[in-house]
Amino acid sequence: MKKYIFLFSVAWSCQAPEVSPPEPVYPIPSEHQLAWHDLEYYGFVHFNMNTFSDMEWGMGDENPADFNPTELDAHQWAKVAKEAGMKGIIITAKHHDGFCLWPSAYTEHSVKNSPWRNGKGDLIQELREACDEFGLEMGIYYSPWDRNHAAYGTPEYITYMRNQLTELLSNYGDIFEVWFDGANGGTGYYGGANENRFVDKLTYYDWPNTYALVRELQPGAVMFSDGGPDVRWVGNEEGIAYETTWSNLIRDSVYAGMPEYPEKYASGQEDGTHWVPAEADVSIRPGWYYHEYEDHKVKTLPQLLDIYYNSIGRNAALLINFPVDRRGLIHEKDVEQIMKLSTKIKEDFAVDLAQRAKLSASNERGRGFEIKQVLNDDKNKYWAAEDGVIHNEILIQFPKNQSINRFLVQEHIALGQRVKAFTLEAKTAAGWELIHSGTTIGAKRILRFEDVETDALKFTITDAKASPTLSRIGVYHAPQLLIEPIVKRNKSGAVTLHVPGSNVDIYYTLDGSQPSTNSQKFEGPIIVNQAVTIKTISRDATSGKESEVLVLDLDIAKAKWKVIHNDSNAEKAIDEDPNTFWQSTADELTVDLGELITLYGFTYLPPQNRFMRGIINRYVFQSSMDGRNWTDRALGEFSNIYNNPIEQIVRFDGMEARYIRLKALGTTDELKASFAELGVITRDN
Ligand code: FUL
């Protein structure tokens, strides 16, 4: 017995003494924010009156009788989310049109006056049960803006909003996130007033007291808006975080819907005062709501994968939206795509090569904080450097040469986000090669790069706010993914198809059939003058692997079109290049089509650069036979175009025209209207 005690005490005394953890670097996440970070990936459901009115933003005058899904099944939504690897679902309980998915006692504009479940339905309750069945969290989207409510704009509406939040946050169990949309104030039905109502977005909602109410009712929930208070908008609706993304934010300078938010605040700030991490939201289709005409525009796997790596891989959570269809189901195509993403992610991260490697760090704080901790999935175990040691090198030596193309790294964020700059190098036959030089890490950073053959990696932290911590390092070799062809067309109608890389063949069809190796092989530009749907795939000539099918509607070529403006730059609005645009001087664009054409609609693409100006949000579209006498053909709003600047499609009954004009009645920033591309629809479907 004595002997054992002796050995034990020798072993004990040989071990390094316990050391204390590093001091936090403020701001740090709260307990409920830390729990939220663990979710990382969850689903959004947009399903309201807009689903039935085929709109993105309803005016608020819609009839509850029109809300009538035929096969609504919240279990299907939850099953899809669960199988896709998502941890929760946020539902649009009330969107801007004010229609409520639960039988609110405070309005008649809800499911209780719809034919769905004979007016006895409660969709929030149905989703609650479905989420519970599949072990998912449930979140609530609640639009502060209400285009239906007569009192919107007065203090009475704030009471209404709080009463409704009280219903939603008291009667449906634990809510993980309350989502406050920044879009608010403008035209609407407003109980029949049909007017323009602007509110002071900073003060009108009395946010401090509204937030206090949410905290009281759901202490575990995080609140989302442009400026938090707990989780912030990433600043675009493409699901893409910034290369440099801080979880810190100068929170008190920000409020929901502030115009300069995306440009100035969305990436967070190194010296931000509060922990308000980013959430990247994006729809699996161009719009947030279901439109049958987008059935072939569901995002492809390479697009979804880019979103994954540019959000979760850049210190943000990812919220992918399903525009539930009129049946009340997530559409088959959306299911297919989201499952492809989860399969691919599993494949990409199947084997962590770092687990077989030998790791060493240039500095270690001491016992409990050794570099081996980064191979452990336990979030509470982490490597830390000694106080004051900012520059740190971590060497990862593989037993033999490896082909790698992914590097994952995480900070121990419970003690604050610290790293400001890092590099990743690989030892190759040519010596140490720089793979990536980056800035922030945060909750998770994933680097994607071309295959590198290497037997060692060097990860160097070159700058940090304080001595760094890391909770995880992973190294992977993701299988190559063949991307579908990129389609370009010029003004004369010449279409080119392109795939980066060599040894890839491209096949296409113009008759609506599925492309295969029996279809036309792309050998050089194809002239496409008429309206057609092009379907195309790429195929690796060696492996025979095929990409997904890309489907694209093309309308008539613009070869004969001329802009009627004394400014050669105006041509950019009809040059078929989405990356160029023209900013008008008179808020309108007039085009001579060169011949008489029967039109069934038009398309408008706003500028595609990151912080664009002069985006049209209210318009009138006119046509003329002679260029002198004009008739109004369509008048309306491009809803949500500022946040989601996708091509706008407006259809009308067929009519002949030689000249067309798109006139801006309003732009999102009141600057002169800009046009990336104006197009026409000549197919009647
Ligand atoms: C935006 C809204 O205006 C859209 O309709 C959508 O709900 C999106 C998630 O947020 O601000």
XYZ file of C-alpha atoms and ligand atoms in Angstrom:
696
model
C 0.000 0.000 0.000
C 2.790 2.373 1.036
C 4.527 1.777 -2.283
C 1.454 2.915 -4.225
C 1.137 6.083 -2.213
C 4.801 6.772 -2.875
C 4.462 6.232 -6.650
C 1.328 8.290 -6.768
C 2.964 11.206 -4.998
C 6.005 11.052 -7.328
C 3.721 11.068 -10.353
C 1.731 13.894 -8.854
C 4.768 16.007 -8.085
C 6.170 15.482 -11.638
C 3.098 16.999 -13.189
C 3.060 20.693 -13.870
C 1.021 22.585 -11.326
C -2.539 23.647 -12.196
C -2.619 27.092 -13.715
C -5.453 29.548 -13.708
C -7.389 30.257 -16.902
C -6.776 33.504 -18.752
C -8.775 36.525 -17.707
C -11.727 37.241 -20.015
C -11.341 39.865 -22.718
C -14.595 41.794 -22.711
C -17.221 41.758 -24.110
C -18.009 38.086 -23.566
C -21.162 36.088 -24.422
C -23.902 35.575 -21.864
C -24.948 32.056 -20.957
C -27.924 32.129 -23.329
C -25.749 33.495 -26.138
C -23.284 30.655 -25.587
C -26.143 28.154 -25.853
C -27.252 29.902 -29.050
C -23.713 29.625 -30.515
C -23.999 25.858 -30.132
C -27.030 25.790 -32.446
C -25.027 27.241 -35.373
C -27.468 26.154 -38.109
C -31.248 26.452 -38.110
C -34.184 26.925 -40.453
C -36.522 29.778 -41.263
C -40.073 29.309 -42.504
C -41.798 32.093 -44.425
C -45.431 31.116 -44.707
C -48.245 33.633 -44.388
C -50.820 35.395 -46.479
C -48.061 36.271 -48.986
C -47.899 32.589 -49.886
C -51.428 32.843 -51.212
C -51.250 36.356 -52.654
C -47.952 35.504 -54.424
C -46.255 38.528 -52.895
C -43.162 39.275 -50.875
C -44.730 42.095 -48.857
C -48.527 42.159 -48.631
C -50.234 45.521 -48.185
C -52.338 44.409 -45.220
C -55.680 44.507 -47.040
C -55.678 40.795 -47.852
C -58.685 38.704 -46.966
C -58.154 36.022 -44.265
C -60.435 33.800 -46.366
C -57.549 33.429 -48.835
C -55.337 31.667 -46.306
C -56.134 28.061 -47.076
C -53.293 25.529 -47.210
C -54.572 22.177 -48.319
C -52.028 19.774 -46.788
C -50.304 21.777 -44.089
C -47.935 19.580 -42.114
C -45.545 21.167 -39.638
C -44.129 17.691 -38.951
C -42.813 17.600 -42.490
C -41.023 20.911 -41.880
C -39.501 19.651 -38.642
C -38.498 16.340 -40.194
C -36.758 18.116 -43.073
C -34.967 20.522 -40.717
C -33.860 17.691 -38.444
C -32.596 15.513 -41.270
C -30.791 18.505 -42.749
C -28.841 18.893 -39.499
C -30.612 22.049 -38.381
C -31.169 22.654 -34.685
C -34.341 24.725 -34.775
C -36.986 26.529 -36.818
C -37.985 30.187 -36.730
C -41.494 30.853 -38.028
C -42.937 34.116 -39.398
C -45.708 34.395 -36.814
C -46.642 37.785 -38.259
C -45.093 39.387 -41.336
C -45.428 42.996 -42.524
C -49.015 42.412 -43.745
C -50.102 41.813 -40.148
C -51.776 38.425 -40.723
C -51.268 36.221 -37.656
C -50.588 32.488 -37.767
C -52.066 32.076 -34.308
C -55.585 33.035 -33.175
C -54.543 36.269 -31.486
C -57.174 37.752 -29.194
C -56.190 41.240 -30.341
C -57.031 41.140 -34.046
C -59.446 39.631 -36.522
C -56.673 39.459 -39.119
C -55.588 35.915 -38.326
C -56.054 32.216 -38.964
C -59.189 32.278 -36.861
C -61.031 33.919 -39.755
C -59.593 31.664 -42.414
C -61.016 28.430 -43.816
C -57.890 26.563 -42.678
C -58.915 23.976 -40.032
C -62.326 25.725 -40.073
C -60.877 28.716 -38.292
C -59.800 26.539 -35.341
C -56.156 26.224 -36.361
C -53.097 27.517 -34.515
C -49.958 27.133 -36.577
C -47.606 28.210 -33.815
C -48.971 25.415 -31.632
C -48.678 22.896 -34.478
C -45.062 23.877 -35.044
C -44.359 23.675 -31.318
C -45.574 20.082 -31.254
C -43.593 19.199 -34.378
C -40.407 20.774 -32.999
C -40.832 18.878 -29.741
C -41.295 15.629 -31.599
C -38.035 16.119 -33.490
C -36.048 17.694 -30.654
C -35.798 21.087 -32.330
C -35.828 24.571 -30.846
C -38.565 26.966 -31.933
C -38.108 30.666 -32.681
C -40.555 33.454 -33.480
C -40.276 36.073 -36.227
C -42.480 39.039 -35.379
C -42.646 41.996 -37.748
C -42.796 45.296 -35.872
C -44.151 46.924 -39.031
C -47.834 46.132 -39.553
C -49.467 47.274 -42.769
C -52.856 46.031 -41.633
C -53.249 47.696 -38.265
C -55.230 50.947 -38.190
C -53.226 52.294 -35.268
C -49.773 51.636 -36.722
C -47.703 54.745 -36.066
C -49.474 55.674 -32.802
C -48.684 54.603 -29.196
C -51.790 52.381 -29.254
C -50.056 50.058 -31.722
C -47.129 49.562 -29.343
C -49.558 48.203 -26.761
C -50.989 45.896 -29.450
C -47.501 44.683 -30.371
C -46.652 43.971 -26.726
C -49.951 42.176 -26.179
C -49.202 39.954 -29.129
C -45.637 39.311 -28.003
C -47.054 38.353 -24.623
C -49.332 35.798 -26.300
C -46.536 34.360 -28.394
C -43.996 34.234 -25.600
C -46.308 32.896 -22.891
C -48.344 30.208 -24.595
C -45.951 28.172 -26.702
C -43.203 26.913 -24.417
C -39.528 27.841 -24.658
C -38.603 30.111 -27.531
C -34.917 30.187 -28.485
C -34.919 33.331 -30.614
C -37.204 36.304 -31.145
C -36.599 37.831 -34.568
C -37.379 41.517 -35.018
C -37.314 42.589 -38.634
C -35.669 45.895 -39.482
C -37.953 46.641 -42.442
C -40.610 49.008 -41.239
C -42.667 52.041 -42.072
C -44.053 52.995 -45.479
C -47.194 52.527 -47.508
C -49.937 50.217 -46.325
C -53.628 49.540 -45.877
C -53.645 50.584 -42.195
C -57.248 49.696 -41.512
C -58.441 51.348 -44.716
C -56.458 54.596 -44.520
C -54.258 53.441 -47.424
C -51.431 55.842 -46.801
C -47.748 56.285 -46.237
C -46.777 56.087 -42.563
C -43.269 56.675 -41.378
C -42.112 56.038 -37.858
C -38.925 56.968 -36.066
C -37.329 53.529 -36.042
C -35.082 54.426 -33.141
C -37.754 55.634 -30.722
C -41.195 54.490 -31.920
C -41.073 50.915 -30.638
C -39.615 51.949 -27.271
C -37.186 49.088 -27.661
C -35.755 49.123 -24.116
C -39.171 48.294 -22.654
C -40.095 45.911 -25.477
C -36.829 44.023 -24.910
C -37.471 43.978 -21.155
C -40.830 42.322 -21.801
C -39.225 39.617 -23.936
C -36.556 39.002 -21.275
C -39.177 38.685 -18.600
C -41.293 36.213 -20.576
C -38.464 34.211 -22.168
C -35.247 34.714 -20.193
C -33.447 32.044 -22.229
C -34.252 33.530 -25.644
C -31.898 35.623 -27.725
C -33.310 38.661 -29.497
C -32.334 39.353 -33.074
C -32.411 42.626 -34.977
C -29.928 44.788 -36.862
C -28.336 45.757 -33.608
C -29.232 42.803 -31.414
C -29.496 43.206 -28.461
C -28.270 39.581 -28.488
C -27.782 38.538 -32.124
C -27.266 40.877 -35.074
C -28.132 40.824 -38.752
C -25.193 40.069 -41.025
C -26.147 42.991 -43.277
C -27.313 41.160 -46.418
C -29.860 38.502 -47.324
C -27.362 36.353 -49.207
C -26.222 34.434 -46.135
C -22.689 35.764 -46.349
C -20.602 37.016 -43.447
C -17.547 39.194 -43.820
C -13.989 37.982 -44.074
C -13.442 39.974 -40.878
C -16.369 39.309 -38.553
C -16.287 40.367 -34.923
C -18.916 39.236 -32.451
C -18.344 42.556 -30.699
C -20.550 45.484 -31.618
C -20.835 49.111 -30.545
C -24.386 48.154 -29.791
C -25.787 51.391 -28.548
C -25.024 53.113 -31.858
C -27.259 50.699 -33.754
C -31.014 50.231 -34.091
C -33.191 48.005 -36.270
C -33.641 49.326 -39.793
C -30.949 52.023 -39.662
C -29.988 52.820 -43.243
C -26.200 52.796 -42.820
C -26.188 49.523 -40.860
C -24.938 47.111 -43.567
C -22.072 49.351 -44.558
C -20.933 50.535 -41.150
C -21.835 47.971 -38.537
C -22.675 44.585 -40.011
C -19.158 43.141 -39.698
C -18.951 44.017 -35.994
C -16.089 45.917 -34.455
C -12.884 44.944 -32.760
C -13.596 47.449 -30.006
C -17.339 46.746 -29.878
C -18.832 47.224 -26.441
C -21.233 44.250 -26.377
C -21.244 40.645 -27.516
C -23.746 40.651 -30.416
C -22.713 37.855 -32.821
C -23.804 37.717 -36.455
C -26.553 35.580 -37.938
C -26.584 35.134 -41.720
C -30.062 34.728 -43.212
C -30.797 33.576 -46.728
C -33.629 31.927 -48.606
C -33.162 28.661 -50.471
C -34.898 30.401 -53.404
C -34.542 33.997 -54.622
C -37.623 35.167 -52.678
C -38.576 34.594 -49.047
C -42.095 33.485 -49.949
C -43.189 30.704 -52.251
C -43.718 31.606 -55.913
C -44.296 28.835 -58.387
C -42.188 30.721 -60.927
C -39.160 30.126 -58.724
C -39.503 26.340 -58.705
C -36.475 26.080 -60.987
C -34.498 28.684 -59.077
C -33.837 26.707 -55.908
C -30.199 27.240 -54.968
C -27.781 24.682 -56.342
C -25.473 22.647 -54.133
C -22.390 24.757 -54.986
C -24.367 27.900 -54.117
C -25.545 26.422 -50.810
C -22.057 25.234 -50.039
C -20.642 28.718 -50.633
C -23.231 30.039 -48.214
C -22.286 27.456 -45.597
C -18.577 28.206 -45.780
C -19.095 31.963 -45.949
C -21.383 32.077 -42.910
C -20.659 29.284 -40.444
C -17.082 29.319 -41.712
C -16.823 33.047 -40.954
C -18.007 33.346 -37.383
C -21.756 33.566 -38.040
C -24.770 31.346 -37.495
C -26.701 30.276 -40.574
C -30.459 30.631 -40.993
C -31.738 29.100 -44.235
C -35.293 29.860 -45.255
C -37.885 27.497 -46.700
C -40.651 29.315 -48.556
C -43.346 26.812 -47.602
C -45.717 26.348 -50.545
C -49.483 26.695 -50.888
C -50.058 23.128 -49.819
C -48.333 24.006 -46.566
C -45.293 21.817 -47.295
C -41.624 22.417 -47.943
C -41.437 21.890 -51.675
C -39.788 18.646 -52.924
C -37.086 20.580 -54.760
C -36.142 22.527 -51.660
C -35.987 19.279 -49.683
C -33.750 17.701 -52.286
C -31.308 20.619 -52.243
C -31.075 21.016 -48.488
C -30.392 17.290 -48.139
C -27.637 17.523 -50.724
C -26.046 20.209 -48.593
C -26.146 18.130 -45.420
C -24.716 15.085 -47.218
C -21.898 17.173 -48.651
C -21.059 18.787 -45.322
C -20.849 15.346 -43.725
C -18.541 14.227 -46.526
C -16.361 17.334 -46.286
C -15.782 16.870 -42.555
C -15.832 13.069 -42.419
C -12.199 12.547 -41.341
C -10.273 14.962 -39.167
C -6.659 14.497 -40.209
C -5.458 16.592 -37.284
C -6.431 13.731 -34.957
C -3.621 11.627 -36.437
C -1.099 14.446 -36.383
C 1.446 15.568 -33.804
C 0.673 19.044 -32.538
C 3.037 21.447 -30.819
C 2.683 25.090 -29.834
C 5.378 27.705 -29.413
C 3.790 28.618 -26.080
C 1.470 26.924 -23.609
C -0.054 28.414 -20.528
C 0.457 25.221 -18.580
C -1.380 22.177 -17.342
C -4.938 21.953 -18.611
C -4.240 24.357 -21.470
C -1.923 22.216 -23.601
C -2.218 22.228 -27.376
C -3.710 18.698 -27.354
C -6.924 20.283 -26.038
C -7.731 21.569 -29.546
C -8.354 18.009 -30.693
C -11.092 17.634 -28.145
C -14.734 18.389 -28.942
C -15.379 19.424 -25.356
C -15.934 23.182 -25.587
C -14.614 23.690 -22.073
C -11.200 22.327 -22.987
C -8.930 24.705 -24.830
C -5.367 25.705 -25.523
C -4.255 29.033 -24.115
C -1.006 30.947 -24.264
C 0.629 32.625 -21.307
C -0.514 36.146 -20.539
C 1.084 38.682 -22.845
C 2.275 36.145 -25.440
C 0.440 37.273 -28.557
C 2.520 35.744 -31.361
C 2.025 31.976 -31.326
C 2.900 29.219 -33.747
C 1.127 25.907 -33.850
C 2.765 23.125 -35.775
C 0.708 20.210 -37.067
C 2.851 17.321 -38.294
C 1.199 14.471 -40.150
C 2.658 10.965 -40.088
C 2.965 11.136 -43.898
C 2.146 13.411 -46.808
C -1.543 14.304 -46.929
C -3.745 15.963 -49.454
C -5.779 18.633 -47.633
C -8.140 21.474 -48.574
C -9.987 22.551 -45.405
C -8.740 24.025 -42.132
C -11.083 24.626 -39.222
C -10.255 26.684 -36.151
C -12.280 27.933 -33.189
C -11.566 30.335 -30.371
C -12.702 29.676 -26.828
C -15.240 32.469 -27.129
C -16.511 32.171 -23.563
C -13.460 34.298 -22.719
C -13.969 36.769 -25.580
C -12.953 37.038 -29.213
C -9.255 37.856 -29.422
C -7.486 36.945 -32.654
C -6.954 39.805 -35.116
C -4.618 38.223 -37.644
C -3.326 34.777 -38.539
C -1.598 32.852 -41.307
C -1.733 29.247 -42.411
C 1.284 27.733 -44.154
C 1.886 24.259 -45.545
C 5.207 22.491 -45.903
C 5.469 21.295 -49.479
C 8.249 20.104 -51.751
C 8.923 23.794 -52.428
C 9.241 24.716 -48.725
C 6.737 26.606 -46.512
C 3.931 27.936 -48.677
C 1.401 30.503 -47.527
C -2.108 29.116 -47.881
C -4.093 31.866 -46.269
C -3.575 35.072 -44.408
C -6.669 36.004 -42.420
C -8.057 38.232 -39.688
C -10.795 37.110 -37.292
C -11.639 33.604 -36.065
C -14.339 33.790 -33.361
C -16.745 30.907 -32.825
C -15.611 29.131 -35.982
C -13.456 29.850 -38.995
C -13.157 27.438 -41.894
C -10.637 27.987 -44.658
C -11.303 26.443 -48.054
C -8.431 26.128 -50.468
C -7.184 24.081 -53.388
C -5.705 20.643 -52.617
C -2.250 20.870 -51.039
C 0.099 17.909 -50.601
C 1.808 18.429 -47.282
C 3.238 16.686 -44.249
C 3.054 19.704 -41.943
C 0.998 22.845 -41.365
C 1.982 25.946 -39.463
C -0.814 28.037 -38.022
C 0.496 31.356 -36.733
C -1.432 33.881 -34.723
C 0.281 37.131 -35.599
C -1.942 39.590 -33.759
C -4.591 39.415 -31.064
C -6.316 41.628 -28.510
C -4.736 39.511 -25.752
C -2.956 36.162 -25.504
C -5.020 33.806 -27.652
C -7.124 30.761 -26.822
C -8.218 28.007 -29.220
C -10.795 25.355 -28.507
C -10.588 23.357 -31.732
C -8.411 22.756 -34.774
C -9.417 20.383 -37.568
C -7.884 19.502 -40.927
C -9.829 17.820 -43.721
C -9.764 16.727 -47.301
C -13.167 17.442 -48.846
C -14.079 15.605 -52.057
C -14.111 17.848 -55.127
C -17.462 19.183 -56.233
C -18.132 19.814 -59.862
C -19.942 23.100 -60.327
C -22.613 23.622 -62.936
C -21.753 25.806 -65.962
C -21.771 29.583 -65.674
C -23.959 31.073 -68.396
C -23.165 34.430 -70.004
C -24.934 36.134 -72.859
C -24.012 39.268 -74.749
C -26.243 41.887 -76.296
C -26.231 40.183 -79.669
C -27.564 36.987 -78.110
C -24.331 34.953 -78.110
C -24.392 32.565 -75.149
C -21.233 31.107 -73.646
C -21.041 28.337 -71.067
C -18.042 28.037 -68.820
C -16.728 25.903 -65.970
C -13.470 26.695 -64.181
C -10.878 23.923 -64.378
C -9.816 21.697 -67.196
C -11.004 18.382 -68.548
C -14.657 19.273 -68.043
C -17.263 18.925 -70.806
C -20.449 20.944 -70.946
C -23.769 19.688 -72.349
C -26.951 21.690 -72.864
C -30.483 21.648 -74.207
C -32.724 24.452 -75.414
C -35.931 22.432 -75.755
C -36.699 21.908 -72.083
C -35.334 18.349 -71.939
C -32.827 17.198 -69.301
C -29.248 17.565 -70.513
C -27.072 14.459 -70.697
C -24.075 13.211 -72.673
C -26.493 12.673 -75.583
C -27.351 16.384 -75.685
C -25.492 19.127 -77.525
C -21.921 19.498 -76.356
C -20.856 23.110 -75.889
C -18.052 23.856 -78.347
C -18.346 27.638 -78.746
C -20.823 30.536 -78.420
C -24.422 29.685 -79.354
C -26.644 32.417 -80.789
C -29.946 32.513 -78.920
C -32.351 35.142 -80.271
C -35.649 33.809 -79.015
C -37.027 33.207 -75.541
C -35.855 29.748 -74.418
C -34.998 27.820 -71.290
C -31.442 26.609 -71.273
C -30.588 23.523 -69.209
C -26.955 22.650 -68.831
C -24.571 20.352 -66.944
C -20.833 19.957 -66.644
C -19.192 16.552 -66.676
C -15.713 15.588 -65.569
C -14.319 13.769 -68.586
C -12.086 11.538 -66.447
C -14.351 10.479 -63.612
C -17.649 10.840 -65.482
C -19.019 12.788 -62.486
C -21.769 15.227 -63.408
C -22.776 18.532 -61.883
C -26.296 19.532 -61.028
C -28.445 20.832 -63.848
C -28.513 24.596 -64.193
C -31.829 25.917 -65.520
C -32.014 29.455 -66.846
C -34.772 31.345 -68.654
C -33.492 33.555 -71.438
C -35.736 35.993 -73.251
C -35.278 37.602 -76.668
C -31.831 38.923 -77.527
C -31.303 42.662 -77.159
C -29.357 43.040 -80.400
C -31.753 45.604 -81.872
C -32.330 47.559 -78.665
C -31.248 51.179 -78.256
C -31.460 53.424 -75.247
C -33.058 56.815 -75.894
C -30.701 58.849 -73.749
C -27.895 61.204 -74.525
C -25.474 59.260 -72.397
C -23.483 56.354 -73.764
C -23.310 54.857 -70.248
C -27.045 54.205 -70.446
C -26.219 51.251 -72.709
C -25.023 49.468 -69.567
C -28.665 49.021 -68.579
C -29.270 46.731 -71.570
C -25.812 45.175 -72.074
C -26.743 41.798 -70.469
C -23.943 42.251 -67.958
C -25.368 42.164 -64.413
C -22.202 43.721 -63.028
C -22.476 47.034 -64.847
C -25.178 49.616 -64.198
C -26.325 53.052 -65.227
C -27.451 55.725 -62.818
C -30.021 57.899 -64.565
C -30.369 61.631 -64.257
C -34.159 61.705 -64.669
C -35.279 58.564 -62.830
C -36.246 56.700 -65.973
C -34.921 54.459 -68.694
C -36.429 54.465 -72.187
C -35.596 51.820 -74.759
C -36.391 51.420 -78.431
C -36.848 47.676 -79.015
C -36.129 48.111 -82.709
C -39.306 46.266 -83.757
C -42.857 45.639 -82.654
C -42.946 42.970 -79.945
C -45.723 41.374 -77.892
C -44.797 41.761 -74.246
C -46.111 39.837 -71.261
C -44.039 41.590 -68.651
C -40.688 43.109 -67.793
C -37.734 42.468 -65.504
C -35.607 44.904 -63.535
C -32.264 44.026 -62.040
C -30.982 46.563 -59.490
C -27.233 47.227 -59.221
C -25.402 44.208 -57.855
C -22.430 45.864 -56.200
C -22.338 45.558 -52.438
C -23.542 48.985 -51.319
C -25.697 50.011 -54.231
C -27.461 53.328 -54.768
C -30.653 54.369 -56.502
C -32.517 51.074 -56.219
C -36.050 51.525 -57.524
C -38.715 50.480 -55.033
C -41.821 52.042 -56.635
C -42.281 52.116 -60.355
C -44.478 52.636 -63.358
C -43.776 50.691 -66.536
C -44.973 52.249 -69.788
C -45.064 51.257 -73.414
C -45.495 53.049 -76.674
C -45.920 52.233 -80.352
C -44.337 55.462 -81.628
C -42.120 56.786 -78.840
C -44.458 59.760 -78.265
C -47.720 58.436 -76.884
C -47.224 56.350 -73.770
C -49.550 54.018 -71.875
C -49.074 52.866 -68.283
C -48.863 49.049 -68.196
C -47.912 48.297 -64.620
C -47.570 50.275 -61.448
C -46.392 48.930 -58.130
C -43.661 48.362 -55.567
C -40.600 46.147 -55.623
C -40.947 44.800 -52.086
C -37.828 44.052 -50.081
C -35.575 44.938 -53.013
C -33.090 46.819 -50.861
C -32.266 43.863 -48.639
C -32.697 41.249 -51.342
C -31.622 42.871 -54.627
C -32.680 40.037 -56.946
C -34.171 40.375 -60.431
C -37.747 41.659 -60.149
C -40.287 40.009 -62.421
C -43.543 41.780 -63.297
C -46.107 40.155 -65.577
C -49.118 41.676 -67.314
C -51.539 40.808 -70.096
C -49.975 40.629 -73.532
C -49.646 43.858 -75.505
C -47.628 45.093 -78.451
C -44.926 47.707 -78.061
C -42.002 49.198 -79.894
C -40.772 51.389 -77.037
C -40.636 50.685 -73.306
C -39.939 52.885 -70.310
C -39.338 52.066 -66.656
C -39.891 55.092 -64.473
C -38.929 55.224 -60.805
C -41.585 56.651 -58.527
C -39.269 56.109 -55.598
C -35.827 54.748 -54.764
C -34.671 53.220 -51.488
C -32.278 56.082 -50.786
C -34.010 58.835 -52.741
C -31.041 59.067 -55.108
C -31.583 58.948 -58.876
C -32.681 55.564 -60.169
C -30.026 53.019 -61.181
C -30.472 50.157 -63.612
C -28.210 47.121 -63.888
C -30.480 45.544 -66.477
C -33.921 46.047 -67.963
C -35.495 43.063 -69.699
C -38.774 41.967 -71.210
C -40.896 38.837 -70.968
C -42.224 37.634 -74.304
C -43.495 34.231 -73.177
C -47.053 33.962 -72.000
C -46.620 31.632 -69.022
C -36.679 41.230 -44.448
C -38.177 41.214 -44.760
O -38.605 42.442 -45.281
C -38.342 40.085 -45.737
O -39.644 40.015 -46.240
C -37.959 38.802 -45.024
O -38.861 38.535 -43.984
C -36.531 38.892 -44.488
C -36.117 37.736 -43.665
O -36.371 40.056 -43.726
O -36.252 42.329 -43.824
